[in-house]
Amino acid sequence: MTGVVRRARQTAWLEAVSYAWPGDDSYVRLNADRMGFYRNRVTAAARYLRQILIAPSADDIVQALSERFFEPSQDWKLFEIAVLMRITRALGEIGERIGKPKQFTDNGRGPFARFHINPNREVRVWYQSWPPSSAPTELGDAVKHYKMFNGGNRPDIVIELVEAGNAVRVIILELKASTSGSYLSSGFSQLLGYLRDRPELTSEPMSGWLVAPAGDGYKSRDPEGRALWVVSSENVAPAVQSVVLGCS
């Protein structure tokens, strides 16, 4: 929209619009915009902001949380955050959070969230980063051997169960904001790469969960001992709760 805004700022008639909170007279002037940017986008956004900033009711707040005037450029990022919030909220229901909530920009600086489940069990949620480990990675070894640049590989979410200071189970989550079966199957390849790359991250075998919106792209079934699982975004939080409470 940069070019659109630049051209719109050169519109001479805008000089007659007062620098004040838009009222009905301003909306009439904005409706004269032939390009449509001010008539459609700015007018709607101004009415919206006026509604939620000047003595909003509870219903106004609910509506504000439910509507958007500007489409996000990365829908998949919103999907990741939504799933992450569901998981942390579910863990907060069965455990006590350790420390303050972490910001999304602090990747690589410790877990996103930590929870005490019981005196001996802790759950750590890692977002866009791996748990620390001194064990070598197969990818890192190959890149170093062939002298290549290593951009690294980072799972979307990692759930780490810790008993008495030692990781006893690790679940790697690959998130796909799609219901396309052909696209979702590529997530299995990524999960297999993660599982192969760090086999010594825990003493127990790791599992990889493909998380996607509920749809016709897959069948929800028991993994029957497989390392690869498929879990819908609606069921992933209860599934994490079940694993955490049932892990021995």
Short mmCIF file of C-alpha atoms in Angstrom, two decimals:
data_model
loop_
_atom_site.label_atom_id
_atom_site.label_comp_id
_atom_site.label_asym_id
_atom_site.label_seq_id
_atom_site.Cartn_x
_atom_site.Cartn_y
_atom_site.Cartn_z
CA MET A 1 0.00 0.00 0.00
CA THR A 2 3.02 2.34 0.12
CA GLY A 3 2.50 3.57 -3.42
CA VAL A 4 -1.23 4.06 -2.84
CA VAL A 5 -0.61 6.11 0.29
CA ARG A 6 2.05 8.21 -1.47
CA ARG A 7 -0.34 9.08 -4.28
CA ALA A 8 -3.19 9.73 -1.87
CA ARG A 9 -1.09 12.21 0.11
CA GLN A 10 -0.71 14.29 -3.03
CA THR A 11 -4.48 14.73 -3.35
CA ALA A 12 -5.19 18.46 -3.14
CA TRP A 13 -8.71 18.26 -1.70
CA LEU A 14 -7.37 16.64 1.48
CA GLU A 15 -5.98 20.02 2.52
CA ALA A 16 -9.54 21.14 3.27
CA VAL A 17 -10.05 18.31 5.79
CA SER A 18 -9.39 19.59 9.30
CA TYR A 19 -6.80 17.99 11.57
CA ALA A 20 -9.34 16.80 14.13
CA TRP A 21 -11.14 13.66 15.13
CA PRO A 22 -13.32 12.78 12.11
CA GLY A 23 -16.95 13.76 12.40
CA ASP A 24 -19.84 13.55 9.99
CA ASP A 25 -18.59 16.55 7.97
CA SER A 26 -15.19 14.86 7.52
CA TYR A 27 -16.80 11.64 6.38
CA VAL A 28 -18.73 13.58 3.72
CA ARG A 29 -15.46 14.99 2.39
CA LEU A 30 -13.79 11.59 2.43
CA ASN A 31 -16.66 10.14 0.41
CA ALA A 32 -15.65 12.46 -2.43
CA ASP A 33 -12.46 10.46 -2.95
CA ARG A 34 -12.63 8.94 -6.43
CA MET A 35 -9.72 6.54 -5.87
CA GLY A 36 -11.61 4.76 -3.09
CA PHE A 37 -8.79 4.57 -0.55
CA TYR A 38 -10.13 7.31 1.74
CA ARG A 39 -13.77 6.66 0.91
CA ASN A 40 -13.61 2.95 1.67
CA ARG A 41 -10.60 2.19 3.86
CA VAL A 42 -10.00 5.30 5.94
CA THR A 43 -13.67 6.10 6.59
CA ALA A 44 -14.41 2.57 7.80
CA ALA A 45 -11.28 2.46 9.97
CA ALA A 46 -12.01 5.90 11.47
CA ARG A 47 -15.58 4.94 12.40
CA TYR A 48 -14.25 1.70 13.87
CA LEU A 49 -11.60 3.43 16.01
CA ARG A 50 -14.08 6.06 17.17
CA GLN A 51 -16.44 3.32 18.30
CA ILE A 52 -13.87 1.44 20.42
CA LEU A 53 -11.95 4.44 21.80
CA ILE A 54 -14.80 6.68 22.96
CA ALA A 55 -16.74 5.00 25.82
CA PRO A 56 -17.00 1.54 24.23
CA SER A 57 -19.51 -0.96 25.57
CA ALA A 58 -18.73 -4.61 26.23
CA ASP A 59 -20.42 -5.51 22.93
CA ASP A 60 -18.22 -2.97 21.13
CA ILE A 61 -15.10 -4.64 22.53
CA VAL A 62 -16.32 -8.09 21.46
CA GLN A 63 -17.00 -6.77 17.97
CA ALA A 64 -13.56 -5.15 17.85
CA LEU A 65 -11.90 -8.47 18.67
CA SER A 66 -13.95 -10.24 16.01
CA GLU A 67 -13.42 -7.90 13.07
CA ARG A 68 -10.42 -6.75 11.05
CA PHE A 69 -10.17 -3.95 8.50
CA PHE A 70 -6.67 -4.83 7.34
CA GLU A 71 -5.80 -8.35 6.21
CA PRO A 72 -2.59 -9.76 7.74
CA SER A 73 0.17 -10.65 5.30
CA GLN A 74 1.06 -13.82 7.25
CA ASP A 75 -2.06 -15.80 8.19
CA TRP A 76 0.13 -18.78 9.10
CA LYS A 77 1.79 -16.71 11.83
CA LEU A 78 -1.61 -15.97 13.40
CA PHE A 79 -2.36 -19.71 13.30
CA GLU A 80 0.89 -20.48 15.11
CA ILE A 81 0.17 -17.90 17.81
CA ALA A 82 -3.39 -19.17 18.28
CA VAL A 83 -2.19 -22.76 18.76
CA LEU A 84 0.60 -21.62 21.07
CA MET A 85 -1.89 -19.70 23.22
CA ARG A 86 -4.23 -22.69 23.40
CA ILE A 87 -1.41 -24.95 24.56
CA THR A 88 -0.08 -22.55 27.21
CA ARG A 89 -3.60 -21.91 28.52
CA ALA A 90 -4.25 -25.66 28.75
CA LEU A 91 -0.97 -26.21 30.63
CA GLY A 92 -1.90 -23.38 33.00
CA GLU A 93 -5.05 -25.32 33.90
CA ILE A 94 -3.05 -28.34 35.13
CA GLY A 95 0.11 -26.64 36.39
CA GLU A 96 1.61 -23.47 37.83
CA ARG A 97 3.37 -21.11 35.48
CA ILE A 98 7.00 -20.31 36.25
CA GLY A 99 8.08 -16.71 35.70
CA LYS A 100 6.49 -14.00 33.60
CA PRO A 101 5.02 -14.47 30.11
CA LYS A 102 7.67 -14.23 27.42
CA GLN A 103 7.52 -12.02 24.35
CA PHE A 104 7.43 -13.52 20.86
CA THR A 105 10.53 -11.57 19.88
CA ASP A 106 12.69 -13.37 22.46
CA ASN A 107 13.28 -16.48 20.33
CA GLY A 108 16.40 -18.37 21.26
CA ARG A 109 16.49 -16.95 24.80
CA GLY A 110 14.93 -19.76 26.74
CA PRO A 111 11.52 -21.42 26.61
CA PHE A 112 8.41 -19.41 25.74
CA ALA A 113 6.67 -20.77 28.86
CA ARG A 114 7.41 -23.10 31.78
CA PHE A 115 5.00 -24.88 34.10
CA HIS A 116 5.34 -26.90 37.31
CA ILE A 117 2.98 -29.88 37.01
CA ASN A 118 4.08 -31.48 40.29
CA PRO A 119 7.13 -31.18 42.55
CA ASN A 120 9.22 -33.32 40.18
CA ARG A 121 7.74 -32.59 36.75
CA GLU A 122 8.16 -29.48 34.65
CA VAL A 123 6.91 -28.71 31.14
CA ARG A 124 8.74 -26.29 28.89
CA VAL A 125 7.20 -24.86 25.73
CA TRP A 126 9.67 -23.73 23.07
CA TYR A 127 8.49 -21.53 20.21
CA GLN A 128 10.58 -21.35 17.02
CA SER A 129 13.60 -22.77 18.83
CA TRP A 130 15.13 -26.01 20.10
CA PRO A 131 15.76 -26.92 23.73
CA PRO A 132 19.47 -26.56 24.50
CA SER A 133 21.53 -29.68 23.99
CA SER A 134 25.24 -30.48 23.82
CA ALA A 135 24.57 -33.48 21.58
CA PRO A 136 25.67 -32.95 17.94
CA THR A 137 23.05 -32.63 15.23
CA GLU A 138 23.31 -34.59 12.00
CA LEU A 139 22.42 -31.52 9.95
CA GLY A 140 24.95 -29.35 11.75
CA ASP A 141 27.65 -31.98 11.30
CA ALA A 142 27.00 -32.29 7.55
CA VAL A 143 26.92 -28.52 7.01
CA LYS A 144 30.16 -28.09 8.92
CA HIS A 145 31.84 -30.99 7.08
CA TYR A 146 30.99 -29.63 3.63
CA LYS A 147 31.64 -26.02 4.67
CA MET A 148 28.17 -24.73 3.84
CA PHE A 149 26.21 -21.85 5.28
CA ASN A 150 23.78 -23.15 7.89
CA GLY A 151 20.48 -21.32 8.09
CA GLY A 152 19.38 -23.77 10.77
CA ASN A 153 16.13 -25.66 11.21
CA ARG A 154 13.65 -24.74 13.89
CA PRO A 155 10.40 -26.52 14.72
CA ASP A 156 7.30 -24.41 15.19
CA ILE A 157 6.69 -25.62 18.76
CA VAL A 158 8.52 -28.08 21.01
CA ILE A 159 6.96 -29.50 24.19
CA GLU A 160 9.65 -30.72 26.60
CA LEU A 161 8.79 -32.78 29.69
CA VAL A 162 11.45 -32.62 32.38
CA GLU A 163 11.71 -34.93 35.39
CA ALA A 164 14.27 -34.14 38.09
CA GLY A 165 16.17 -31.91 35.66
CA ASN A 166 16.29 -34.45 32.80
CA ALA A 167 14.19 -34.39 29.62
CA VAL A 168 12.09 -37.54 29.58
CA ARG A 169 9.91 -36.78 26.56
CA VAL A 170 9.96 -34.32 23.68
CA ILE A 171 7.08 -33.60 21.30
CA ILE A 172 7.78 -31.63 18.13
CA LEU A 173 4.84 -29.76 16.59
CA GLU A 174 4.74 -28.75 12.93
CA LEU A 175 1.86 -26.36 12.25
CA LYS A 176 0.13 -26.04 8.87
CA ALA A 177 -2.64 -23.48 8.39
CA SER A 178 -4.24 -25.52 5.62
CA THR A 179 -6.75 -28.32 5.03
CA SER A 180 -5.10 -29.51 1.81
CA GLY A 181 -4.07 -33.15 2.19
CA SER A 182 -1.25 -32.89 -0.38
CA TYR A 183 0.20 -29.87 1.41
CA LEU A 184 -0.24 -31.35 4.89
CA SER A 185 1.68 -34.48 3.94
CA SER A 186 4.78 -32.32 3.40
CA GLY A 187 4.65 -31.61 7.13
CA PHE A 188 5.48 -35.27 7.76
CA SER A 189 8.73 -34.84 5.82
CA GLN A 190 9.66 -31.87 7.98
CA LEU A 191 8.84 -33.76 11.17
CA LEU A 192 10.94 -36.73 10.08
CA GLY A 193 13.83 -34.37 9.44
CA TYR A 194 13.52 -32.91 12.95
CA LEU A 195 13.31 -36.35 14.56
CA ARG A 196 16.32 -37.63 12.60
CA ASP A 197 18.40 -34.53 13.26
CA ARG A 198 18.39 -34.68 17.07
CA PRO A 199 17.87 -38.27 18.19
CA GLU A 200 19.80 -37.72 21.46
CA LEU A 201 17.71 -34.79 22.67
CA THR A 202 15.99 -37.14 25.13
CA SER A 203 16.55 -40.67 26.34
CA GLU A 204 13.08 -41.68 25.15
CA PRO A 205 11.91 -41.75 21.51
CA MET A 206 10.46 -38.44 20.36
CA SER A 207 7.16 -37.96 18.54
CA GLY A 208 6.18 -35.45 15.87
CA TRP A 209 2.71 -33.94 15.72
CA LEU A 210 1.28 -32.42 12.56
CA VAL A 211 -1.22 -29.76 13.68
CA ALA A 212 -3.77 -28.42 11.19
CA PRO A 213 -7.31 -27.02 11.22
CA ALA A 214 -10.05 -29.62 11.27
CA GLY A 215 -11.05 -30.48 7.71
CA ASP A 216 -11.21 -33.11 5.00
CA GLY A 217 -7.46 -33.15 4.36
CA TYR A 218 -6.85 -35.98 6.85
CA LYS A 219 -8.55 -38.60 9.00
CA SER A 220 -8.30 -38.29 12.77
CA ARG A 221 -7.05 -41.68 13.96
CA ASP A 222 -5.08 -43.28 16.78
CA PRO A 223 -1.35 -43.22 15.84
CA GLU A 224 -1.08 -46.89 16.93
CA GLY A 225 2.51 -46.58 18.09
CA ARG A 226 3.71 -44.36 15.26
CA ALA A 227 6.12 -41.52 15.92
CA LEU A 228 4.07 -39.26 13.61
CA TRP A 229 0.71 -37.99 14.84
CA VAL A 230 -1.98 -35.80 13.27
CA VAL A 231 -3.84 -33.55 15.71
CA SER A 232 -6.39 -30.86 14.85
CA SER A 233 -5.83 -27.35 16.15
CA GLU A 234 -9.00 -27.74 18.22
CA ASN A 235 -7.73 -30.90 19.94
CA VAL A 236 -4.01 -30.21 20.29
CA ALA A 237 -4.28 -28.50 23.71
CA PRO A 238 -6.25 -31.37 25.34
CA ALA A 239 -3.83 -33.84 23.71
CA VAL A 240 -0.86 -32.04 25.28
CA GLN A 241 -2.63 -32.08 28.65
CA SER A 242 -3.22 -35.82 28.34
CA VAL A 243 0.41 -36.59 27.51
CA VAL A 244 1.74 -34.38 30.29
CA LEU A 245 -0.52 -35.90 32.94
CA GLY A 246 -0.03 -39.47 31.71
CA CYS A 247 3.74 -39.41 31.22
CA SER A 248 5.52 -41.62 33.71
#
